mmCIF file of C-alpha atoms in Angstrom:
data_model
loop_
_atom_site.group_PDB
_atom_site.id
_atom_site.type_symbol
_atom_site.label_atom_id
_atom_site.label_comp_id
_atom_site.label_asym_id
_atom_site.label_seq_id
_atom_site.Cartn_x
_atom_site.Cartn_y
_atom_site.Cartn_z
ATOM 1 C CA MET Y 7 41.391 29.938 -9.760
ATOM 2 C CA ASP Y 8 44.216 32.531 -10.186
ATOM 3 C CA ALA Y 9 41.686 35.184 -11.068
ATOM 4 C CA PHE Y 10 39.632 34.152 -8.057
ATOM 5 C CA LEU Y 11 42.641 34.465 -5.727
ATOM 6 C CA ALA Y 12 43.728 37.794 -7.180
ATOM 7 C CA GLY Y 13 40.746 39.529 -5.643
ATOM 8 C CA ILE Y 14 41.376 38.086 -2.158
ATOM 9 C CA PRO Y 15 43.847 39.585 0.360
ATOM 10 C CA GLN Y 16 46.943 37.441 0.876
ATOM 11 C CA LEU Y 17 46.085 36.495 4.482
ATOM 12 C CA ARG Y 18 42.637 35.200 3.551
ATOM 13 C CA ARG Y 19 43.725 33.071 0.590
ATOM 14 C CA PRO Y 20 44.200 29.753 2.516
ATOM 15 C CA ALA Y 21 40.726 30.048 4.034
ATOM 16 C CA ALA Y 22 39.229 30.833 0.635
ATOM 17 C CA LEU Y 23 40.966 27.844 -0.916
ATOM 18 C CA ILE Y 24 39.687 25.549 1.827
ATOM 19 C CA ALA Y 25 36.157 26.901 1.471
ATOM 20 C CA SER Y 26 36.143 26.496 -2.303
ATOM 21 C CA CYS Y 27 37.505 22.937 -2.074
ATOM 22 C CA CYS Y 28 34.879 22.009 0.501
ATOM 23 C CA ALA Y 29 32.181 23.391 -1.753
ATOM 24 C CA LEU Y 30 33.453 21.296 -4.668
ATOM 25 C CA VAL Y 31 33.541 18.164 -2.497
ATOM 26 C CA LEU Y 32 29.996 18.837 -1.268
ATOM 27 C CA LEU Y 33 28.772 19.363 -4.825
ATOM 28 C CA ALA Y 34 30.394 16.115 -5.969
ATOM 29 C CA THR Y 35 28.852 14.242 -3.036
ATOM 30 C CA VAL Y 36 25.371 15.558 -3.871
ATOM 31 C CA LEU Y 37 25.765 14.650 -7.534
ATOM 32 C CA LEU Y 38 26.937 11.131 -6.748
ATOM 33 C CA LEU Y 39 24.311 10.358 -4.097
ATOM 34 C CA PRO Y 40 21.935 7.644 -5.394
ATOM 35 C CA ARG Y 41 18.398 8.886 -5.781
ATOM 36 C CA ALA Y 42 15.014 7.594 -6.815
ATOM 37 C CA PRO Y 43 14.806 6.525 -10.464
ATOM 38 C CA PRO Y 44 14.530 9.702 -12.593
ATOM 39 C CA ALA Y 45 11.301 10.098 -14.517
ATOM 40 C CA ALA Y 46 11.479 10.499 -18.279
ATOM 41 C CA PRO Y 47 9.636 13.520 -19.791
ATOM 42 C CA GLU Y 48 6.876 11.274 -21.145
ATOM 43 C CA GLN Y 49 6.462 9.733 -17.675
ATOM 44 C CA LEU Y 50 6.111 13.193 -16.120
ATOM 45 C CA ALA Y 51 3.505 14.179 -18.715
ATOM 46 C CA SER Y 52 1.634 10.929 -18.122
ATOM 47 C CA ALA Y 53 1.726 11.409 -14.346
ATOM 48 C CA ALA Y 54 0.435 14.973 -14.678
ATOM 49 C CA ALA Y 55 -2.447 13.833 -16.863
ATOM 50 C CA ALA Y 56 -3.272 10.954 -14.516
ATOM 51 C CA ALA Y 57 -3.271 13.334 -11.542
ATOM 52 C CA ALA Y 58 -6.162 15.191 -13.182
ATOM 53 C CA VAL Y 59 -8.315 12.046 -13.031
ATOM 54 C CA ARG Y 60 -10.647 12.087 -10.034
ATOM 55 C CA LEU Y 61 -11.006 8.778 -8.201
ATOM 56 C CA ASP Y 62 -14.585 8.040 -7.150
ATOM 57 C CA ALA Y 63 -15.265 4.319 -6.830
ATOM 58 C CA ARG Y 64 -18.563 2.487 -6.741
ATOM 59 C CA VAL Y 65 -18.757 -0.109 -3.956
ATOM 60 C CA GLU Y 66 -20.741 -3.328 -3.645
ATOM 61 C CA ARG Y 67 -20.512 -6.730 -1.970
ATOM 62 C CA ARG Y 68 -20.901 -9.798 -4.146
ATOM 63 C CA SER Y 69 -20.348 -13.470 -3.267
ATOM 64 C CA GLY Y 70 -18.780 -12.452 0.056
ATOM 65 C CA ASN Y 71 -16.169 -10.168 -1.550
ATOM 66 C CA GLU Y 72 -15.930 -6.387 -1.463
ATOM 67 C CA VAL Y 73 -16.019 -5.073 -5.039
ATOM 68 C CA LEU Y 74 -14.957 -1.595 -6.167
ATOM 69 C CA TRP Y 75 -14.924 -0.201 -9.675
ATOM 70 C CA GLN Y 76 -14.710 2.951 -11.731
ATOM 71 C CA LEU Y 77 -15.099 3.598 -15.447
ATOM 72 C CA PRO Y 78 -12.980 6.142 -17.348
ATOM 73 C CA PRO Y 79 -14.266 9.727 -17.581
ATOM 74 C CA PRO Y 80 -17.143 10.256 -20.048
ATOM 75 C CA THR Y 81 -14.719 11.991 -22.419
ATOM 76 C CA THR Y 82 -12.603 8.786 -22.576
ATOM 77 C CA PRO Y 83 -14.525 5.803 -23.986
ATOM 78 C CA PRO Y 84 -13.384 2.517 -22.377
ATOM 79 C CA ARG Y 85 -10.763 0.691 -24.457
ATOM 80 C CA ALA Y 86 -10.155 -2.191 -22.021
ATOM 81 C CA ALA Y 87 -10.973 -3.468 -18.540
ATOM 82 C CA VAL Y 88 -8.481 -4.340 -15.818
ATOM 83 C CA PHE Y 89 -9.094 -6.667 -12.882
ATOM 84 C CA VAL Y 90 -6.974 -5.948 -9.774
ATOM 85 C CA ALA Y 91 -6.152 -8.493 -7.041
ATOM 86 C CA PRO Y 92 -4.518 -6.795 -4.009
ATOM 87 C CA GLY Y 93 -1.965 -8.513 -1.780
ATOM 88 C CA CYS Y 94 -2.355 -9.616 1.835
ATOM 89 C CA THR Y 95 -3.744 -6.882 4.148
ATOM 90 C CA ILE Y 96 -4.251 -4.573 1.133
ATOM 91 C CA ARG Y 97 -7.875 -3.954 0.221
ATOM 92 C CA ALA Y 98 -9.625 -2.801 -2.916
ATOM 93 C CA THR Y 99 -10.330 0.448 -1.044
ATOM 94 C CA ASP Y 100 -6.589 1.183 -1.102
ATOM 95 C CA PHE Y 101 -6.722 1.654 -4.888
ATOM 96 C CA PHE Y 102 -9.094 4.646 -4.686
ATOM 97 C CA ASP Y 103 -9.148 7.983 -2.879
ATOM 98 C CA ALA Y 104 -11.819 8.738 -0.306
ATOM 99 C CA SER Y 105 -14.892 10.121 -2.048
ATOM 100 C CA PRO Y 106 -18.677 10.404 -1.578
ATOM 101 C CA GLY Y 107 -19.021 6.996 -3.209
ATOM 102 C CA CYS Y 108 -16.327 5.461 -0.987
ATOM 103 C CA PRO Y 109 -15.622 7.408 2.213
ATOM 104 C CA ARG Y 110 -13.567 4.448 3.545
ATOM 105 C CA CYS Y 111 -11.168 4.457 0.611
ATOM 106 C CA ALA Y 112 -7.581 5.113 1.715
ATOM 107 C CA GLY Y 113 -5.721 5.821 -1.534
ATOM 108 C CA LEU Y 114 -2.325 4.252 -0.840
ATOM 109 C CA PRO Y 115 0.332 6.022 -2.956
ATOM 110 C CA GLU Y 116 1.309 3.244 -5.346
ATOM 111 C CA GLU Y 117 -2.136 1.727 -5.747
ATOM 112 C CA ARG Y 118 -3.883 5.042 -6.450
ATOM 113 C CA ARG Y 119 -1.244 5.946 -9.037
ATOM 114 C CA PHE Y 120 -1.893 2.691 -10.849
ATOM 115 C CA THR Y 121 -5.662 3.332 -10.822
ATOM 116 C CA ARG Y 122 -5.296 6.896 -12.069
ATOM 117 C CA GLU Y 123 -3.038 5.816 -14.916
ATOM 118 C CA ALA Y 124 -5.440 3.017 -15.878
ATOM 119 C CA LEU Y 125 -8.383 5.419 -16.010
ATOM 120 C CA ARG Y 126 -6.353 7.993 -17.924
ATOM 121 C CA ARG Y 127 -5.589 5.367 -20.567
ATOM 122 C CA GLY Y 128 -9.243 4.415 -20.899
ATOM 123 C CA TYR Y 129 -9.280 1.264 -18.750
ATOM 124 C CA ALA Y 130 -12.303 0.456 -16.621
ATOM 125 C CA VAL Y 131 -10.938 -0.657 -13.232
ATOM 126 C CA LEU Y 132 -12.378 -3.506 -11.142
ATOM 127 C CA ALA Y 133 -10.675 -4.142 -7.782
ATOM 128 C CA VAL Y 134 -11.809 -6.963 -5.498
ATOM 129 C CA SER Y 135 -10.782 -7.547 -1.871
ATOM 130 C CA SER Y 136 -10.037 -11.055 -0.630
ATOM 131 C CA ARG Y 137 -12.504 -12.413 1.933
ATOM 132 C CA ALA Y 138 -9.771 -12.981 4.509
ATOM 133 C CA GLU Y 139 -6.414 -11.269 4.972
ATOM 134 C CA CYS Y 140 -5.010 -13.157 1.962
ATOM 135 C CA TRP Y 141 -6.557 -14.867 -1.061
ATOM 136 C CA SER Y 142 -7.792 -18.454 -1.029
ATOM 137 C CA LEU Y 143 -7.003 -20.763 -3.948
ATOM 138 C CA ASP Y 144 -9.857 -23.170 -3.247
ATOM 139 C CA THR Y 145 -11.123 -24.474 -6.592
ATOM 140 C CA GLY Y 146 -14.558 -25.488 -5.253
ATOM 141 C CA ASP Y 147 -17.838 -23.894 -6.268
ATOM 142 C CA GLY Y 148 -17.909 -21.727 -3.141
ATOM 143 C CA GLY Y 149 -14.270 -20.678 -3.348
ATOM 144 C CA GLU Y 150 -12.919 -17.266 -4.255
ATOM 145 C CA LEU Y 151 -11.731 -18.328 -7.700
ATOM 146 C CA ALA Y 152 -15.291 -19.189 -8.701
ATOM 147 C CA ALA Y 153 -16.631 -16.095 -6.932
ATOM 148 C CA VAL Y 154 -14.279 -13.668 -8.687
ATOM 149 C CA GLU Y 155 -14.891 -15.361 -12.029
ATOM 150 C CA SER Y 156 -18.612 -14.707 -11.565
ATOM 151 C CA ILE Y 157 -17.977 -11.131 -10.382
ATOM 152 C CA ILE Y 158 -15.987 -10.316 -13.512
ATOM 153 C CA GLU Y 159 -18.670 -11.863 -15.748
ATOM 154 C CA TRP Y 160 -21.426 -9.930 -13.940
ATOM 155 C CA TRP Y 161 -19.505 -6.650 -14.175
ATOM 156 C CA VAL Y 162 -18.684 -6.979 -17.869
ATOM 157 C CA LYS Y 163 -21.807 -8.660 -19.233
ATOM 158 C CA GLU Y 164 -24.572 -7.506 -16.904
ATOM 159 C CA ARG Y 165 -23.541 -4.292 -15.149
ATOM 160 C CA TYR Y 166 -21.913 -2.594 -18.154
ATOM 161 C CA PRO Y 167 -22.714 -4.672 -21.244
ATOM 162 C CA ASN Y 168 -22.803 -1.675 -23.594
ATOM 163 C CA GLN Y 169 -19.489 -0.254 -22.345
ATOM 164 C CA LEU Y 170 -17.375 -3.332 -21.563
ATOM 165 C CA ALA Y 171 -18.641 -6.443 -23.334
ATOM 166 C CA GLY Y 172 -16.193 -7.486 -26.039
ATOM 167 C CA LEU Y 173 -13.351 -5.263 -24.786
ATOM 168 C CA PRO Y 174 -9.955 -6.766 -23.894
ATOM 169 C CA LEU Y 175 -9.695 -7.841 -20.249
ATOM 170 C CA VAL Y 176 -6.335 -7.709 -18.466
ATOM 171 C CA GLY Y 177 -5.360 -8.519 -14.894
ATOM 172 C CA ILE Y 178 -2.796 -7.460 -12.321
ATOM 173 C CA GLY Y 179 -2.153 -9.045 -8.916
ATOM 174 C CA ALA Y 180 0.516 -8.462 -6.294
ATOM 175 C CA SER Y 181 1.915 -10.906 -3.748
ATOM 176 C CA SER Y 182 -1.035 -13.073 -2.619
ATOM 177 C CA GLY Y 183 -3.037 -11.402 -5.375
ATOM 178 C CA GLY Y 184 -0.375 -12.452 -7.880
ATOM 179 C CA TYR Y 185 -0.768 -16.112 -6.921
ATOM 180 C CA PHE Y 186 -4.532 -15.731 -7.114
ATOM 181 C CA LEU Y 187 -4.403 -14.066 -10.534
ATOM 182 C CA SER Y 188 -2.071 -16.743 -11.916
ATOM 183 C CA ALA Y 189 -4.674 -19.369 -10.958
ATOM 184 C CA LEU Y 190 -7.641 -17.263 -12.086
ATOM 185 C CA ALA Y 191 -6.058 -16.838 -15.528
ATOM 186 C CA ALA Y 192 -6.592 -20.561 -16.127
ATOM 187 C CA ARG Y 193 -10.368 -19.940 -15.807
ATOM 188 C CA VAL Y 194 -10.916 -16.393 -17.102
ATOM 189 C CA ARG Y 195 -9.955 -15.302 -20.627
ATOM 190 C CA PHE Y 196 -7.494 -12.447 -20.031
ATOM 191 C CA SER Y 197 -5.686 -10.742 -22.914
ATOM 192 C CA SER Y 198 -2.601 -10.641 -20.678
ATOM 193 C CA VAL Y 199 -1.690 -10.527 -16.987
ATOM 194 C CA ALA Y 200 0.908 -8.809 -14.796
ATOM 195 C CA ILE Y 201 2.053 -10.851 -11.795
ATOM 196 C CA MET Y 202 3.830 -8.637 -9.281
ATOM 197 C CA ILE Y 203 6.228 -9.783 -6.518
ATOM 198 C CA ALA Y 204 4.976 -13.374 -6.865
ATOM 199 C CA GLU Y 205 6.057 -16.399 -8.877
ATOM 200 C CA GLY Y 206 2.491 -17.640 -9.356
ATOM 201 C CA VAL Y 207 1.150 -21.153 -8.898
ATOM 202 C CA PHE Y 208 2.744 -22.609 -12.005
ATOM 203 C CA ALA Y 209 4.916 -25.084 -10.080
ATOM 204 C CA THR Y 210 1.729 -26.844 -8.922
ATOM 205 C CA MET Y 211 0.216 -27.049 -12.410
ATOM 206 C CA GLU Y 212 0.783 -30.391 -14.092
ATOM 207 C CA GLU Y 213 0.600 -28.576 -17.390
ATOM 208 C CA ILE Y 214 -0.122 -25.012 -18.453
ATOM 209 C CA PRO Y 215 -3.709 -24.729 -19.750
ATOM 210 C CA ALA Y 216 -4.214 -24.081 -23.441
ATOM 211 C CA ARG Y 217 -4.594 -20.396 -24.373
ATOM 212 C CA TYR Y 218 -3.024 -19.270 -21.092
ATOM 213 C CA PRO Y 219 -2.538 -15.483 -21.422
ATOM 214 C CA PRO Y 220 0.826 -13.731 -21.912
ATOM 215 C CA ALA Y 221 2.347 -13.125 -18.477
ATOM 216 C CA LEU Y 222 4.503 -10.233 -17.285
ATOM 217 C CA PHE Y 223 6.433 -10.744 -14.026
ATOM 218 C CA VAL Y 224 7.230 -7.574 -12.067
ATOM 219 C CA GLN Y 225 9.691 -8.587 -9.388
ATOM 220 C CA MET Y 226 12.226 -7.238 -6.896
ATOM 221 C CA PRO Y 227 15.361 -9.386 -7.265
ATOM 222 C CA LYS Y 228 16.612 -8.480 -3.793
ATOM 223 C CA ASP Y 229 14.247 -11.297 -2.783
ATOM 224 C CA VAL Y 230 16.676 -13.889 -4.148
ATOM 225 C CA GLU Y 231 14.567 -16.982 -3.490
ATOM 226 C CA ARG Y 232 11.492 -15.528 -5.184
ATOM 227 C CA ALA Y 233 13.637 -14.363 -8.105
ATOM 228 C CA ARG Y 234 14.712 -17.981 -8.635
ATOM 229 C CA GLU Y 235 11.103 -19.140 -8.478
ATOM 230 C CA VAL Y 236 10.035 -16.450 -10.962
ATOM 231 C CA ALA Y 237 12.740 -17.675 -13.341
ATOM 232 C CA ALA Y 238 11.407 -21.231 -13.002
ATOM 233 C CA SER Y 239 7.830 -20.068 -13.672
ATOM 234 C CA MET Y 240 8.944 -18.153 -16.750
ATOM 235 C CA GLY Y 241 10.778 -21.225 -18.011
ATOM 236 C CA LYS Y 242 7.712 -23.418 -17.566
ATOM 237 C CA LEU Y 243 5.485 -20.915 -19.372
ATOM 238 C CA ARG Y 244 7.950 -20.570 -22.238
ATOM 239 C CA GLY Y 245 8.020 -24.339 -22.498
ATOM 240 C CA SER Y 246 4.270 -24.179 -23.139
ATOM 241 C CA ARG Y 247 4.717 -21.416 -25.722
ATOM 242 C CA VAL Y 248 3.259 -18.702 -23.484
ATOM 243 C CA SER Y 249 4.697 -15.237 -24.077
ATOM 244 C CA VAL Y 250 6.491 -13.997 -20.949
ATOM 245 C CA ARG Y 251 8.569 -11.017 -19.914
ATOM 246 C CA GLU Y 252 10.188 -9.802 -16.710
ATOM 247 C CA ILE Y 253 10.621 -6.349 -15.186
ATOM 248 C CA GLN Y 254 13.080 -5.970 -12.309
ATOM 249 C CA CYS Y 255 12.720 -3.233 -9.683
ATOM 250 C CA GLY Y 256 15.823 -2.155 -7.772
ATOM 251 C CA GLU Y 257 16.342 -0.240 -4.547
ATOM 252 C CA PHE Y 258 17.077 3.475 -4.366
ATOM 253 C CA ALA Y 259 17.948 6.112 -1.785
ATOM 254 C CA VAL Y 260 15.131 7.741 0.172
ATOM 255 C CA SER Y 261 14.654 11.469 -0.360
ATOM 256 C CA ALA Y 262 12.227 14.004 1.074
ATOM 257 C CA GLN Y 263 11.284 15.111 -2.444
ATOM 258 C CA PHE Y 264 10.288 11.558 -3.385
ATOM 259 C CA LEU Y 265 8.128 11.066 -0.274
ATOM 260 C CA ALA Y 266 6.388 14.433 -0.578
ATOM 261 C CA ALA Y 267 5.727 13.987 -4.301
ATOM 262 C CA ARG Y 268 4.125 10.570 -3.936
ATOM 263 C CA ILE Y 269 2.128 10.876 -0.704
ATOM 264 C CA PRO Y 270 -0.823 13.297 -0.915
ATOM 265 C CA GLY Y 271 -1.034 15.380 2.241
ATOM 266 C CA LEU Y 272 2.623 14.905 3.230
ATOM 267 C CA THR Y 273 4.358 18.292 3.172
ATOM 268 C CA LEU Y 274 7.975 18.695 2.125
ATOM 269 C CA ALA Y 275 8.773 20.030 5.618
ATOM 270 C CA VAL Y 276 7.480 16.847 7.285
ATOM 271 C CA ALA Y 277 9.178 14.689 4.652
ATOM 272 C CA ASP Y 278 12.461 16.514 5.316
ATOM 273 C CA GLY Y 279 12.062 15.789 9.010
ATOM 274 C CA LEU Y 280 11.349 12.109 8.339
ATOM 275 C CA VAL Y 281 14.440 11.692 6.184
ATOM 276 C CA ASP Y 282 16.523 13.506 8.794
ATOM 277 C CA VAL Y 283 15.248 11.089 11.462
ATOM 278 C CA LEU Y 284 16.108 8.122 9.241
ATOM 279 C CA ARG Y 285 19.686 9.404 8.983
ATOM 280 C CA ARG Y 286 20.141 10.342 12.633
ATOM 281 C CA LYS Y 287 18.754 7.021 13.859
ATOM 282 C CA GLY Y 288 20.946 5.041 11.470
ATOM 283 C CA PHE Y 289 17.970 3.554 9.604
ATOM 284 C CA VAL Y 290 19.687 4.398 6.302
ATOM 285 C CA ASP Y 291 23.316 3.977 5.271
ATOM 286 C CA GLU Y 292 25.690 6.758 4.235
ATOM 287 C CA LYS Y 293 24.181 6.780 0.734
ATOM 288 C CA GLY Y 294 20.586 7.026 1.929
ATOM 289 C CA PHE Y 295 19.590 3.400 1.321
ATOM 290 C CA LEU Y 296 17.327 1.792 3.939
ATOM 291 C CA LYS Y 297 18.924 -0.962 5.999
ATOM 292 C CA ASN Y 298 15.548 -2.696 6.535
ATOM 293 C CA ASP Y 299 12.158 -2.398 4.900
ATOM 294 C CA GLY Y 300 9.560 0.054 6.131
ATOM 295 C CA ARG Y 301 7.664 -2.536 8.164
ATOM 296 C CA SER Y 302 10.807 -3.417 10.123
ATOM 297 C CA THR Y 303 11.936 0.185 10.628
ATOM 298 C CA PRO Y 304 10.506 1.936 13.722
ATOM 299 C CA TRP Y 305 10.450 5.256 11.882
ATOM 300 C CA LYS Y 306 7.142 6.467 13.325
ATOM 301 C CA LYS Y 307 8.239 6.096 16.951
ATOM 302 C CA ALA Y 308 11.478 7.920 16.154
ATOM 303 C CA ALA Y 309 9.551 10.675 14.324
ATOM 304 C CA GLU Y 310 7.143 11.067 17.249
ATOM 305 C CA GLU Y 311 10.062 11.347 19.673
ATOM 306 C CA ALA Y 312 11.575 14.025 17.417
ATOM 307 C CA LYS Y 313 8.180 15.799 17.361
ATOM 308 C CA ILE Y 314 8.115 16.217 13.581
ATOM 309 C CA LEU Y 315 4.716 14.647 12.886
ATOM 310 C CA PRO Y 316 1.594 16.823 12.871
ATOM 311 C CA GLU Y 317 -1.248 16.027 15.250
ATOM 312 C CA GLU Y 318 -3.544 13.187 14.188
ATOM 313 C CA PHE Y 319 -1.025 11.955 11.630
ATOM 314 C CA ARG Y 320 -2.843 9.385 9.464
ATOM 315 C CA LEU Y 321 -0.282 8.605 6.792
ATOM 316 C CA GLU Y 322 1.664 5.819 8.515
ATOM 317 C CA ARG Y 323 0.671 3.159 5.966
ATOM 318 C CA HIS Y 324 1.451 5.546 3.118
ATOM 319 C CA VAL Y 325 4.953 6.351 4.384
ATOM 320 C CA THR Y 326 5.674 2.703 5.156
ATOM 321 C CA GLU Y 327 4.667 1.728 1.618
ATOM 322 C CA GLU Y 328 7.078 4.224 0.064
ATOM 323 C CA LEU Y 329 9.895 3.076 2.357
ATOM 324 C CA ASN Y 330 9.143 -0.509 1.292
ATOM 325 C CA LEU Y 331 9.282 0.628 -2.321
ATOM 326 C CA ALA Y 332 12.690 2.244 -1.822
ATOM 327 C CA TYR Y 333 13.971 -0.902 -0.080
ATOM 328 C CA ALA Y 334 12.668 -2.907 -3.065
ATOM 329 C CA TYR Y 335 12.083 -6.289 -1.477
ATOM 330 C CA HIS Y 336 8.306 -6.801 -1.505
ATOM 331 C CA GLU Y 337 5.887 -4.007 -2.368
ATOM 332 C CA PHE Y 338 3.344 -2.980 -4.993
ATOM 333 C CA THR Y 339 4.909 -0.437 -7.349
ATOM 334 C CA SER Y 340 3.585 2.059 -9.861
ATOM 335 C CA LEU Y 341 7.089 3.094 -10.937
ATOM 336 C CA LYS Y 342 6.763 0.622 -13.815
ATOM 337 C CA ASN Y 343 3.286 1.744 -14.893
ATOM 338 C CA GLY Y 344 4.460 2.650 -18.380
ATOM 339 C CA GLU Y 345 6.012 -0.756 -19.035
ATOM 340 C CA ILE Y 346 3.065 -2.613 -17.499
ATOM 341 C CA PHE Y 347 0.490 -0.822 -19.642
ATOM 342 C CA ASP Y 348 2.701 -1.176 -22.724
ATOM 343 C CA TRP Y 349 2.634 -4.932 -22.056
ATOM 344 C CA PHE Y 350 -1.154 -4.935 -21.760
ATOM 345 C CA GLU Y 351 -1.554 -2.894 -24.920
ATOM 346 C CA SER Y 352 0.802 -5.060 -26.951
ATOM 347 C CA HIS Y 353 -1.567 -8.022 -26.413
ATOM 348 C CA MET Y 354 -4.929 -6.364 -26.899
ATOM 349 C CA ASP Y 355 -5.721 -8.604 -29.878
ATOM 350 C CA HIS Y 356 -6.459 -11.438 -27.391
ATOM 351 C CA LYS Y 357 -10.005 -10.447 -26.408
ATOM 352 C CA SER Y 358 -11.876 -11.765 -23.397
#
């Protein structure tokens, strides 16, 4: 500091000191500001490889359900199959980008990242939409449990018998889809399942069925009541000698870099404007954490009033999903892709 001051005229030294102190304070503030979870080098490499995978789903209706699927690229022989059960209001089309095979596909940020990573790892992906807004747990012959069981059997044994028959089958379901998957796993032989932001239907089971698959719970403990119910479900499964594990997802500060990196088509300039609106409107606290989830935050109206959105802006659902993810109360997440697929792959000896 003495050397720094020596080159400054005496009258300007107080101003220089103030400026340098302010710069140090600003730097410390930036360094201490909570941000999105940093990605490890292997995660960045995995994400880059997954981004090279082109999403182009096949679409069909079977048993009253919309069915979408895609096999890994020809250069990657299938090593497993994954069944996906979306949550309420989320459709199978949200797990794939728009393409000639599926022009209606929407490619929501978290869902498409999961699909890309699955395909990159050699998983054939089967996503099924619920008939209504949410899944039904009717156990009758005409119910969705029976329908999806038959869809999976058709897909594996009839549609792609040479590619998929005999491979491990895993499942992932979120919210309503998590409840559905937890019930379906009592009927379908999965190698393992991942139940996201749901405690499953285990409380209603008199006893856990024999050979129930290993279950991974991916939860957001800010939802305190559901966290307690997840703990109870894990305890019941352990009591029946079912392998279980839990992954917790915490909240983080919203940043323009995070939004722009995860939402295709959202420029950094627009993302900067969105984050600025969140701050000016008081939708985030002084550290950048959302005060409410994306669904309860009128961010789009505020952004339209600030005139920062381009004409015909069609990414409202995409932005809302990422705000929900940052709030970490109830949202599908691909941030834990590595741990989820590690769980699947550690139980591949249990074949379907």
